[in-house]
Coordinates of C-alpha atoms and ligand atoms in Angstrom, one line a residue:
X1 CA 79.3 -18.0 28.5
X2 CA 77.6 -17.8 25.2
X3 CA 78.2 -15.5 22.6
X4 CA 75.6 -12.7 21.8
X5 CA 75.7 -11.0 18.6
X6 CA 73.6 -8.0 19.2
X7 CA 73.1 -6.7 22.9
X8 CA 70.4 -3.9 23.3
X9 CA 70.3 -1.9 26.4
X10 CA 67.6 -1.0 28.1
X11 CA 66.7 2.9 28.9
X12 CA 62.9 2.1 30.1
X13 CA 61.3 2.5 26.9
X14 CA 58.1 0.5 26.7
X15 CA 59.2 -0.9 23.1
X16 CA 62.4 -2.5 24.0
X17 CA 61.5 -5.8 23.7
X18 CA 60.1 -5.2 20.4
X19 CA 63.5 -4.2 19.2
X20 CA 64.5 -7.9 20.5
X21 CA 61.4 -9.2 18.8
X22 CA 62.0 -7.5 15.4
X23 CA 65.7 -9.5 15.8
X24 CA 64.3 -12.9 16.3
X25 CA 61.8 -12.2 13.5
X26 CA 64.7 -11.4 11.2
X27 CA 67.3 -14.6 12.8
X28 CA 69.5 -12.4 14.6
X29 CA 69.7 -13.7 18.3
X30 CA 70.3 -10.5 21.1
X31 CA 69.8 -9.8 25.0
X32 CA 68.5 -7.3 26.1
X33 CA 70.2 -5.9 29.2
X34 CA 69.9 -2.7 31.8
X35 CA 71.2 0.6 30.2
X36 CA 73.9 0.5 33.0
X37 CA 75.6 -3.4 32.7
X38 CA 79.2 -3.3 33.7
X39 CA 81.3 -3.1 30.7
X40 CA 82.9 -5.9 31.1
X41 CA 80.2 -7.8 31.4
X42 CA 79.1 -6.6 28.0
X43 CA 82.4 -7.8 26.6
X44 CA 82.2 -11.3 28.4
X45 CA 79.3 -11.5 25.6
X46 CA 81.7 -10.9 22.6
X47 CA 79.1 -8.7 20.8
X48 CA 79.5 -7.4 17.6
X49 CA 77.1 -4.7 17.7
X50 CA 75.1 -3.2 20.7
X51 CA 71.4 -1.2 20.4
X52 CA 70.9 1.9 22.7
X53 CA 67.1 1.8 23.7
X54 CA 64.6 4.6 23.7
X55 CA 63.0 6.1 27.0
X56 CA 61.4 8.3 29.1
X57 CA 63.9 10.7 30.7
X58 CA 65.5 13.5 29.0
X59 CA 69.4 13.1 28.8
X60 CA 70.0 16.6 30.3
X61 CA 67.7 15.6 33.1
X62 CA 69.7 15.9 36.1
X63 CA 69.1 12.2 37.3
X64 CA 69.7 10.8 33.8
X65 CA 70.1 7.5 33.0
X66 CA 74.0 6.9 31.3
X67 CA 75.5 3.2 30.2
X68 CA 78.8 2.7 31.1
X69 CA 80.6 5.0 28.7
X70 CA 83.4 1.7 28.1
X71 CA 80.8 1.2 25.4
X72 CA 81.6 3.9 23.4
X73 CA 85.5 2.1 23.2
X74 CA 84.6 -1.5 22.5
X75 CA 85.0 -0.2 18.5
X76 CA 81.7 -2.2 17.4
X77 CA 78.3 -0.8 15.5
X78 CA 76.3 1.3 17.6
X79 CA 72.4 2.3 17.3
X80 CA 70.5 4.5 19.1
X81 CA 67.2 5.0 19.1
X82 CA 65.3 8.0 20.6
X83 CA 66.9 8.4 23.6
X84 CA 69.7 5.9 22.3
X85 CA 70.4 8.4 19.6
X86 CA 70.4 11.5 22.2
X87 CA 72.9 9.9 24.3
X88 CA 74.9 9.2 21.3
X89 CA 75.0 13.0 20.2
X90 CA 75.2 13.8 23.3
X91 CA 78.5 11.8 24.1
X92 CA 80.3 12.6 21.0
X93 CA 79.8 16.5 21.7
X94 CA 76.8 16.9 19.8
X95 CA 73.8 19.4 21.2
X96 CA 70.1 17.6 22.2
X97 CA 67.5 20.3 23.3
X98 CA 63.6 20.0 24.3
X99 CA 62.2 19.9 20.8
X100 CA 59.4 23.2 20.3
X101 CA 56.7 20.1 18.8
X102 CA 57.0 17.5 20.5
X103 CA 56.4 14.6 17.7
X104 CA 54.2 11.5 18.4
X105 CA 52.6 8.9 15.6
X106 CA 53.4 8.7 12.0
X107 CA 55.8 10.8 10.1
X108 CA 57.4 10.0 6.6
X109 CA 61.1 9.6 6.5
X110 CA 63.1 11.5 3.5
X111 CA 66.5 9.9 2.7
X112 CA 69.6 12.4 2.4
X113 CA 70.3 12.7 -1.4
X114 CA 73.6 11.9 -1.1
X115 CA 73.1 9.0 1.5
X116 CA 73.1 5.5 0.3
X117 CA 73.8 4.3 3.4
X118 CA 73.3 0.4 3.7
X119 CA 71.1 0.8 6.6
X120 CA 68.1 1.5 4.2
X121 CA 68.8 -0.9 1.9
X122 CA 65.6 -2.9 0.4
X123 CA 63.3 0.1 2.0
X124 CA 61.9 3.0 0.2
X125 CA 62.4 6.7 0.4
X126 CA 59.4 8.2 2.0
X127 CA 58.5 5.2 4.0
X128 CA 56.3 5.7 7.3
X129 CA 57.9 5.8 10.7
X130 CA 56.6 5.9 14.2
X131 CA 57.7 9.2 16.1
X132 CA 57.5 9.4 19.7
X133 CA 59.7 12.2 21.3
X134 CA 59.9 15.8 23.2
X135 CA 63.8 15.8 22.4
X136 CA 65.3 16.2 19.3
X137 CA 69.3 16.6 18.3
X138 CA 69.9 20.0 17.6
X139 CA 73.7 20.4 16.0
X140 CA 75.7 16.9 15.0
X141 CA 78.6 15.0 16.4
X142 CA 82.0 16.4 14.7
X143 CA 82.2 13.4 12.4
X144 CA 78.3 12.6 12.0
X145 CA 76.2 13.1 8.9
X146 CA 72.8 13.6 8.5
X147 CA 71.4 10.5 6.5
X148 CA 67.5 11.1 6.7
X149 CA 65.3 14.3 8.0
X150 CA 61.6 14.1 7.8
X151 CA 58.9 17.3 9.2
X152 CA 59.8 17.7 11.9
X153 CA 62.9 16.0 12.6
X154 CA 65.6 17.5 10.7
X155 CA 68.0 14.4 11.9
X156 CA 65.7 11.8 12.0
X157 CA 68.1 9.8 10.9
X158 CA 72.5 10.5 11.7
X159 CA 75.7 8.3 11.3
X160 CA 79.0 7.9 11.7
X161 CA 79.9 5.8 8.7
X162 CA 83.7 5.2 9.3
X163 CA 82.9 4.0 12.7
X164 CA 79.5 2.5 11.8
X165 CA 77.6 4.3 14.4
X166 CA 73.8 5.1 13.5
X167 CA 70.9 6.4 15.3
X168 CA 67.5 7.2 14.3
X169 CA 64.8 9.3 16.0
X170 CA 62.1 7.7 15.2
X171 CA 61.1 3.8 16.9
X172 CA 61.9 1.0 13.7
X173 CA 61.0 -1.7 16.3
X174 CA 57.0 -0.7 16.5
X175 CA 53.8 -2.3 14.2
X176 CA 53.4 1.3 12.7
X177 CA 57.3 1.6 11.5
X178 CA 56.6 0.2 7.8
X179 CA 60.5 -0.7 7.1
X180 CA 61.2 -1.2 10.9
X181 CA 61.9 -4.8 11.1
X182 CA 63.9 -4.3 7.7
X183 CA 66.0 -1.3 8.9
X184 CA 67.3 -3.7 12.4
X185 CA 68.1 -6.4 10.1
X186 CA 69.9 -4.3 7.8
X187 CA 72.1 -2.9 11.0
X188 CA 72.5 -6.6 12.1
X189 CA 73.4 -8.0 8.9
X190 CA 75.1 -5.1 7.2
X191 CA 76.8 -2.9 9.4
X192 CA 77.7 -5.9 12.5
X193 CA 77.8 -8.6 10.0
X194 CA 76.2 -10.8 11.6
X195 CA 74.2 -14.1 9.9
X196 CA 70.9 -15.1 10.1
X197 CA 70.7 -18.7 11.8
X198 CA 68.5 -17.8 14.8
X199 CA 65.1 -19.3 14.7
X200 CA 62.7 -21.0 17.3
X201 CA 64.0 -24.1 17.1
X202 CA 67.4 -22.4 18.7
X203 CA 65.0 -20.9 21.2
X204 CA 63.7 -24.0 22.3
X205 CA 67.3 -25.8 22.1
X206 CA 68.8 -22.5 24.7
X207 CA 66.1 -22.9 27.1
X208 CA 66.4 -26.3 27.5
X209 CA 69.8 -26.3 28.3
X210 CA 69.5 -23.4 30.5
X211 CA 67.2 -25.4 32.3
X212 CA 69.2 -28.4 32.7
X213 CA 71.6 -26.1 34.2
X214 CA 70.5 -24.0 36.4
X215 CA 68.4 -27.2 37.9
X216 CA 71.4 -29.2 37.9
X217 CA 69.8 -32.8 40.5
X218 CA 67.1 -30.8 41.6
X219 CA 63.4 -31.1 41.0
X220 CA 60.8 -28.2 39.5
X221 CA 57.0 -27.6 40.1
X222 CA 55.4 -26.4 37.4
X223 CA 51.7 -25.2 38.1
X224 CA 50.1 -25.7 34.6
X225 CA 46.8 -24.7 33.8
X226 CA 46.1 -26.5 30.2
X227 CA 46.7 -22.9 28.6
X228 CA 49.3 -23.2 26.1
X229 CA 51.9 -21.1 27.7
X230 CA 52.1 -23.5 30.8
X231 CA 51.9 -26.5 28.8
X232 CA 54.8 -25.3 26.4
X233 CA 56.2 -24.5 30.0
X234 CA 55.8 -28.1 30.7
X235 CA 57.3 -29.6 27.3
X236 CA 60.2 -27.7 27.1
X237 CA 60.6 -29.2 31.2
X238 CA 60.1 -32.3 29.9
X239 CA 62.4 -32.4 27.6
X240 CA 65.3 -30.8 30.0
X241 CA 64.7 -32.6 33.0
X242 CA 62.5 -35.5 32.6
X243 CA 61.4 -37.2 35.6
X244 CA 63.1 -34.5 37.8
X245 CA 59.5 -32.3 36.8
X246 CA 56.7 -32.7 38.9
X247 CA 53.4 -31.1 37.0
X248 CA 50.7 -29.9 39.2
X249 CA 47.3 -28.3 38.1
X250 CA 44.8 -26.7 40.6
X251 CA 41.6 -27.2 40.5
X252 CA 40.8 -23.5 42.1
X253 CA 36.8 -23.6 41.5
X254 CA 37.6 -21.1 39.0
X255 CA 37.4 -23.1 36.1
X256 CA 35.6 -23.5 33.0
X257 CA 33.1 -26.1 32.0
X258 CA 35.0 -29.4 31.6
X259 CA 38.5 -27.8 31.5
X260 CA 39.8 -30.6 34.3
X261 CA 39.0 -33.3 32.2
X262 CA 40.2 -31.7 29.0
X263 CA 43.5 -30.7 30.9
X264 CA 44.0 -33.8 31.8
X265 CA 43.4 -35.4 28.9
X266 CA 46.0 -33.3 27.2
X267 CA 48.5 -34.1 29.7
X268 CA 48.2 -37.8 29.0
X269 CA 48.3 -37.0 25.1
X270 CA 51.6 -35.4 25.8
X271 CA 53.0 -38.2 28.1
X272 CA 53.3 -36.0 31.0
X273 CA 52.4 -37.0 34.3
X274 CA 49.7 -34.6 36.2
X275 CA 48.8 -34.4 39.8
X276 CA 45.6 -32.5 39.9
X277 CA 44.9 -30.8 43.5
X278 CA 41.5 -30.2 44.4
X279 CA 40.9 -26.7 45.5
X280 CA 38.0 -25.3 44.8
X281 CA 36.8 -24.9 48.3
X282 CA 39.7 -23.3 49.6
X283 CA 39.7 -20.7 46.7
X284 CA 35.9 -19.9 47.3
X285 CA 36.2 -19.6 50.8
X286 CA 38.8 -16.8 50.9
X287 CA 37.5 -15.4 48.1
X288 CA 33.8 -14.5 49.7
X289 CA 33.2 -10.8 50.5
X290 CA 35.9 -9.9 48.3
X291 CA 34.9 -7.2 45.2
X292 CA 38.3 -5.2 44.6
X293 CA 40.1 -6.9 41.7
X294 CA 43.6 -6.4 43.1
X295 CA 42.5 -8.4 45.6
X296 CA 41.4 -10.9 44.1
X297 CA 44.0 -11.6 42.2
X298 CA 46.5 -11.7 44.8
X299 CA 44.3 -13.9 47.1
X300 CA 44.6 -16.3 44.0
X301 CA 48.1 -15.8 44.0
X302 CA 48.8 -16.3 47.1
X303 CA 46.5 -19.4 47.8
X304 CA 48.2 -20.9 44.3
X305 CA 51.8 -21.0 46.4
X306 CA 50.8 -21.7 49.4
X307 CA 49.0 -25.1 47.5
X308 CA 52.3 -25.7 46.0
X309 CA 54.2 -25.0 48.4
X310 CA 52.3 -27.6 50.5
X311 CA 52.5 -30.3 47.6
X312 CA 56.4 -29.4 47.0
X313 CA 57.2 -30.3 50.6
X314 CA 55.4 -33.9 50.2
X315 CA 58.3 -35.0 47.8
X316 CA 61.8 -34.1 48.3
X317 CA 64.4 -31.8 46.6
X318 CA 61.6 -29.4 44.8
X319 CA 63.5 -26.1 44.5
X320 CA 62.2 -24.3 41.4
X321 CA 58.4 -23.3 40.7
X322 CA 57.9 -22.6 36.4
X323 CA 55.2 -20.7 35.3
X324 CA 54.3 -19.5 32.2
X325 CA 55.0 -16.0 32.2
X326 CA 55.5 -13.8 29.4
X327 CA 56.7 -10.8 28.5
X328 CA 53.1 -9.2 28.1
X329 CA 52.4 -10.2 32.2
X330 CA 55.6 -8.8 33.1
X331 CA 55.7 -5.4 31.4
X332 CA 52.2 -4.2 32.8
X333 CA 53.0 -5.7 36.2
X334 CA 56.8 -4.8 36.8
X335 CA 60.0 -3.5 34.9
X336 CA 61.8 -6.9 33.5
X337 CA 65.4 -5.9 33.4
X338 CA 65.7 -2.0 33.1
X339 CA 63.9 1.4 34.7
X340 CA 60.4 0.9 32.3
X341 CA 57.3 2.6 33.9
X342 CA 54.6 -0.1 35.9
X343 CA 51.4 0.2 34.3
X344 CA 49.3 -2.3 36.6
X345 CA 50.3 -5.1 38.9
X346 CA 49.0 -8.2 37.6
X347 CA 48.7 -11.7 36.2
X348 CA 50.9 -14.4 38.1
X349 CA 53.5 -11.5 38.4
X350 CA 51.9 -8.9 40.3
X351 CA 50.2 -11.4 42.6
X352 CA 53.3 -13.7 44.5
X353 CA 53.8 -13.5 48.0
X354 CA 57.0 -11.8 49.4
X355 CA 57.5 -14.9 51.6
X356 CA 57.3 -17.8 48.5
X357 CA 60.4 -19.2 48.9
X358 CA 60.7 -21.1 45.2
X359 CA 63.0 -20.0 42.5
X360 CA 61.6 -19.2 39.6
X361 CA 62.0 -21.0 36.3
X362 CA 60.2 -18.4 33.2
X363 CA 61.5 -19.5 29.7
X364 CA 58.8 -17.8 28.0
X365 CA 59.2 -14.2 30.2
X366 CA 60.8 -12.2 27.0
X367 CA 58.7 -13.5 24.4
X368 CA 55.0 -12.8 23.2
X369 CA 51.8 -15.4 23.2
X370 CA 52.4 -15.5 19.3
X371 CA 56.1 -16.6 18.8
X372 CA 54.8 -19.1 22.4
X373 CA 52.6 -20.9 19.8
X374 CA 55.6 -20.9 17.3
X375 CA 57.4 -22.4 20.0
X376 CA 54.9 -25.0 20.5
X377 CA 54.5 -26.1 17.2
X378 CA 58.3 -26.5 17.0
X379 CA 58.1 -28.9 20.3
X380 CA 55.3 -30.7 18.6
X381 CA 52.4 -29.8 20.4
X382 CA 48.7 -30.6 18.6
X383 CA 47.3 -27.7 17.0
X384 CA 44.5 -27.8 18.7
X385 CA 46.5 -27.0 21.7
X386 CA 48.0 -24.4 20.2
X387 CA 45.1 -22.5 19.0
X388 CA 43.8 -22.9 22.4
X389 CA 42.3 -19.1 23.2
X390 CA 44.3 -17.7 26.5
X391 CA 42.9 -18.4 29.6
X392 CA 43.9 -16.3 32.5
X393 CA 45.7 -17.4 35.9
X394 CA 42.9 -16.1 38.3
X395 CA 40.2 -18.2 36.0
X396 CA 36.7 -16.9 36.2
X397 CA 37.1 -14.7 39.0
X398 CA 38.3 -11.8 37.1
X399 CA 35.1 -11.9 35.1
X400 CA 32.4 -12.1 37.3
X401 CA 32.3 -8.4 38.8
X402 CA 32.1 -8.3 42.5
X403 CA 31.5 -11.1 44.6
X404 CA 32.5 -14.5 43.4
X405 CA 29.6 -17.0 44.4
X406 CA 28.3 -20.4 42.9
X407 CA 25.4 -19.0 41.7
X408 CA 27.9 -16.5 39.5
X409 CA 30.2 -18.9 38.4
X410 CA 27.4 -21.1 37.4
X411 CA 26.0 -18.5 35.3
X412 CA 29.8 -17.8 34.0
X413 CA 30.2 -21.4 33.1
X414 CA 26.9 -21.9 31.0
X415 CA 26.7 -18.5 29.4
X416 CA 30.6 -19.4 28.4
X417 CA 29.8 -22.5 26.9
X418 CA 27.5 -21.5 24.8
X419 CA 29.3 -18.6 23.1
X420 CA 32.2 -21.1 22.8
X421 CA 29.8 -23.9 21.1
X422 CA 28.8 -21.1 18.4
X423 CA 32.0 -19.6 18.0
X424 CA 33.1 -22.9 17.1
X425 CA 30.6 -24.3 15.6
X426 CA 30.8 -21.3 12.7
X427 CA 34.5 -21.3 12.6
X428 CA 34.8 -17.7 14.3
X429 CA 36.5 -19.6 17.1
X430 CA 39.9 -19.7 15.3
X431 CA 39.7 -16.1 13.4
X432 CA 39.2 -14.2 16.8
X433 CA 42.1 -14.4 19.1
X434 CA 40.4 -14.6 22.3
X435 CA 36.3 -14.8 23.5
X436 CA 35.0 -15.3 26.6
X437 CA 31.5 -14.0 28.6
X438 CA 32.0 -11.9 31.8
X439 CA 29.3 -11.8 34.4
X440 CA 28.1 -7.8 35.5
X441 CA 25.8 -8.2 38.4
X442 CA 24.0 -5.4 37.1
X443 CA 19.8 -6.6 37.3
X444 CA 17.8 -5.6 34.7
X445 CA 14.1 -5.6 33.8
X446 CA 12.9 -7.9 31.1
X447 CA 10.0 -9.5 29.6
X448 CA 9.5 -13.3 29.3
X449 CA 6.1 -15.3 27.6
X450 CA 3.9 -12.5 29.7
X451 CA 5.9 -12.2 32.9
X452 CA 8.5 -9.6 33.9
X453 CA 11.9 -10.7 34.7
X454 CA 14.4 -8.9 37.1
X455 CA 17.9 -10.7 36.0
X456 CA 22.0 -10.4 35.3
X457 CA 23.1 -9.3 32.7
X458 CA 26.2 -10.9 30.6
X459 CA 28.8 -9.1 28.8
X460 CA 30.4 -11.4 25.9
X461 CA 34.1 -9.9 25.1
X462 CA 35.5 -11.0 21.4
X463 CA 39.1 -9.4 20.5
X464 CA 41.5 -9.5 17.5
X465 CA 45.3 -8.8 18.9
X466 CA 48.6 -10.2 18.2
X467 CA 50.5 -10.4 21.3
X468 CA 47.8 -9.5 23.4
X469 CA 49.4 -5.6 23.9
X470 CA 46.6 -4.1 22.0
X471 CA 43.5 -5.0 20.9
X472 CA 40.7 -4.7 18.7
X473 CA 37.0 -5.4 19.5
X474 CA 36.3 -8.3 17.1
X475 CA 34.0 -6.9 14.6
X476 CA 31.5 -10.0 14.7
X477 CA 28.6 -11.0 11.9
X478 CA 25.1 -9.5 13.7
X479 CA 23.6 -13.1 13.4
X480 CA 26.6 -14.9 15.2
X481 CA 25.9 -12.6 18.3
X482 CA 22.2 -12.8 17.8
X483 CA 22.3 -16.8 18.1
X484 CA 24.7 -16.6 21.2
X485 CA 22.3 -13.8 23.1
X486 CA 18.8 -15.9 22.3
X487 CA 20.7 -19.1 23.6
X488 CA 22.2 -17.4 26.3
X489 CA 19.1 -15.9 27.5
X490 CA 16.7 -19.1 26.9
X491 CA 19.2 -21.6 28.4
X492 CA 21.1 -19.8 30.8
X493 CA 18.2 -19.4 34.1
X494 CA 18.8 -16.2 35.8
X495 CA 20.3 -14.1 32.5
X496 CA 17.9 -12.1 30.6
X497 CA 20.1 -9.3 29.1
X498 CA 23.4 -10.0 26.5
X499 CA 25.8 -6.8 25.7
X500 CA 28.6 -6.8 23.4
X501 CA 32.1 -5.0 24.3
X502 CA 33.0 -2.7 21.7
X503 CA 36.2 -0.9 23.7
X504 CA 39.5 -1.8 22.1
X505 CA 43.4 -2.0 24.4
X506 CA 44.4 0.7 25.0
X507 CA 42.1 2.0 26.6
X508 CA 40.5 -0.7 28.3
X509 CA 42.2 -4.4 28.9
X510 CA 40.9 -7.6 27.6
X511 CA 39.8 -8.8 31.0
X512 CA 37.4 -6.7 32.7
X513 CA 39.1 -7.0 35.9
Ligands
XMP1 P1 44.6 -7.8 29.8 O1 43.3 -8.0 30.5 O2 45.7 -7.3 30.7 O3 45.1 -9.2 29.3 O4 44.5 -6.9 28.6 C1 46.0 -9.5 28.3 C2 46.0 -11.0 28.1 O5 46.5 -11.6 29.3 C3 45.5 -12.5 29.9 N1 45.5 -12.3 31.3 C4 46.2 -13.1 32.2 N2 46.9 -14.3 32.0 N3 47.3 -14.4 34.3 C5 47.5 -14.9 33.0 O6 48.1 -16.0 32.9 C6 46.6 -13.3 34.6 O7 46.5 -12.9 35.7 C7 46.0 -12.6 33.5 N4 45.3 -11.5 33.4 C8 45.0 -11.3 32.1 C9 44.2 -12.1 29.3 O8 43.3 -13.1 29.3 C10 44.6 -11.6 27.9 O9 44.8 -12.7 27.0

């Protein structure tokens, strides 16, 4: 088994994989495990310092959640975090009660005088950090200090420096932590010691060889889709396995303009081979009448295995289906290792049927669409593949609202087209990180030469994320959208209204269904 410098486990909190990412960013390699792995599991993984998560519960709830308390005598760097730091008090005798404000969003952290504690290293005094809590430590640990307070957290901050166990109140692992990524790299490389030689290149070198292994002389269907996170999928496949990888890509009805021929063109760019399965019929035909979006995307789901399941059983030996998962899919959907709350079931997650009988192969399930590109341009995918904007499993279907017919999809296709031609065409195609039209079926009255029109209407969607966990509504030039809506309407028969979305994530998603 392979070594793991830093393990981090897992108390539910929605930011725990950010603690991972904030790690990878800084070099430091770490696996992120549930709160309750068997210690000597922990120890098979030599560690040399572990991270105690945040999360929901309380730790004087009755049903709280406790790691196995072995940790507390393996003699390496602890930090706790939010709950992490809770349990920590708590299990060294100090006192956590329900705090009288409960503290969520900024707040700016005031070093102890007398601290210098090499956790803060290369980060200022007063620095902004993002509280989120209702619990708060109320008297210290025997042999604890406090090392920074800020309003309303008199121990925002508390260590044990002899036995170099920290924990902080506040989240260093989220966007609006200012020194976050600092302060994690300072406990990685200060207080565990351990270097910085992690990088994507590694990432790409593990998976592979985790592949290769768990495969061993059997073969893998992998359902790409062009996007870039199935077609990383597919090199890093490649690479492991070779000829034992058998690439398939649907043609569900669902797609864009051109996309079959681009995908395959890209496929033979990449020397992969590509058997493309015609679909569309089946797709359309269980998809009429249907309206509720859940629905729809688990009809997609479903029919997606049951076409590779079919194709799998033409050639012999398939045992493993590899999708292109990632951490964003799987945190709204489903908890990925620990207790974390479900927000919606969804993407190629939420929608697999109980009786799919594939194992899966996700490489790129902890990490986010932005290090994915990273690791494409490390396996030396074209750029143009990597700036590809995401394009989701269930295709069109979750943007034309209700019923998906011909006539919808056509008008999904051209209006699509078009906003992609100007996007591209004044370079706003590569500044915005995803665009795409979406198809209301809500008729309006209109006014065309002299005669009155009675048509659909088409939303166009434009957002600025990162990872695709929040968004912004991208905050386009007036004459950009003006050119796309007078196209859209003059080209596009049967559309004479264009609306912009201007509703950021949280609280709406990217996809309108
Ligand atoms: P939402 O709509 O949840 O989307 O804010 C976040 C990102 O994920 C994409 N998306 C999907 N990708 N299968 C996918 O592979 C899906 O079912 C799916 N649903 C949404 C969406 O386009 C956005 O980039």
């Amino acid at each position: 088994m392979k070594n793991v410098p830093i393990i981090v486990l897992d108390f539910g909190s929605q930011y725990t994989q950010l603690i991972a990412r904030k790690l990878r960013e800084s070099g430091v390699y770490c696996e992120i495990v549930p709160y309750n792995e068997k210690i000597e599991d922990i120890k098979a993984k030599e560690p040399k310092g572990i991270i105690l998560s945040g999360g929901p519960a309380s730790v004087y709830a009755k049903d709280a959640y406790h790691p196995d308390s072995g940790i507390f005598e393996l003699n390496i760097p602890l930090l706790g975090i939010c709950y992490g730091m809770q349990l920590i008090t708590q299990h060294f005798g100090g006192v956590v009660v329900p705090s009288d404000h409960h503290e969520y969003g900024k707040s700016e952290l005031e070093f102890v005088d007398e601290c210098e504690c090499k956790i803060f290293e290369n980060s200022p005094n007063g620095q902004i950090v993002w509280m989120s809590h209702g619990d708060k430590v109320d008297m210290l640990p025997d042999s604890f200090m406090r090392i920074a307070r800020s309003a309303n957290s008199p121990y925002a901050g508390i260590a044990d420096i002899d036995r170099d166990i920290y924990a902080f109140q506040f989240h260093p692992e989220v966007y609006h932590s200012e020194h976050g990524t600092t302060l994690l790299k300072n406990f990685a490389k200060y207080i565990c010691r351990v270097e910085s030689t992690w990088n994507m290149g590694s990432f790409a070198k593990e998976q592979i060889s985790k592949i290769k292994e768990s495969v061993g002389d059997k073969k893998v269907l992998c359902g790409v889709s062009g996007g870039v996170d199935s077609s990383v999928v597919a090199t890093l496949l490649n690479e492991a396995i070779g000829d034992k990888l058998v690439s398939i890509f649907v043609d569900n009805g669902l797609l864009r303009a051109g996309e079959r021929e681009q995908v395959e063109a890209m496929f033979k760019r990449l020397g992969i081979d590509l058997i493309t399965v015609d679909a569309g019929g089946e797709f359309l035909i269980k998809l009429k009448g249907i309206t509720d979006p859940e629905q729809k995307r688990k009809i997609i789901g479903e029919t997606f295995i049951e076409i590779f399941d079919k194709e799998a059983k033409k050639q012999e030996n398939i045992e493993f289906l590899a999708q292109g998962t990632l951490y964003t899919d799987v945190i709204e959907s489903v908890s990925v290792k620990g207790p974390s709350k479900t927000i919606k079931s969804h993407h190629n997650v939420g929608g697999l049927p109980e009786w799919m009988t594939f194992e899966l192969i996700e490489p790129l399930r902890e990490i986010f669409k932005d290090e994915v590109r990273k690791l494409g341009l490390e396996l030396g995918l074209p750029k143009d593949m990597i700036g590809r904007h995401p394009f989701p499993g269930p295709g069109l279907a979750i943007r034309i609202m209700g019923e998906v017919t011909q006539n919808e999809l056509r008008l999904l296709r051209e209006s699509d087209t078009i906003m992609q031609e100007e996007l591209k065409a004044s370079g706003y195609y590569d500044k915005v990180w995803q665009a795409f039209t979406v198809v209301l079926n809500v008729k309006s009255v209109g006014v065309m030469g002299d005669n009155r029109t009675y048509d659909n209407t088409v939303c166009v969607r434009m957002v600025e994320s990162v990872d695709g966990m929040t968004a912004t509504f991208a905050h386009m030039p007036h004459e950009i959208l003006e050119r796309i809506s007078g196209r859209i309407i003059n080209e596009v028969d049967g559309i004479n209204r264009v609306v912009y979305d201007i509703t950021s994530k949280p609280p709406g998603t990217i996809e309108w269904e």
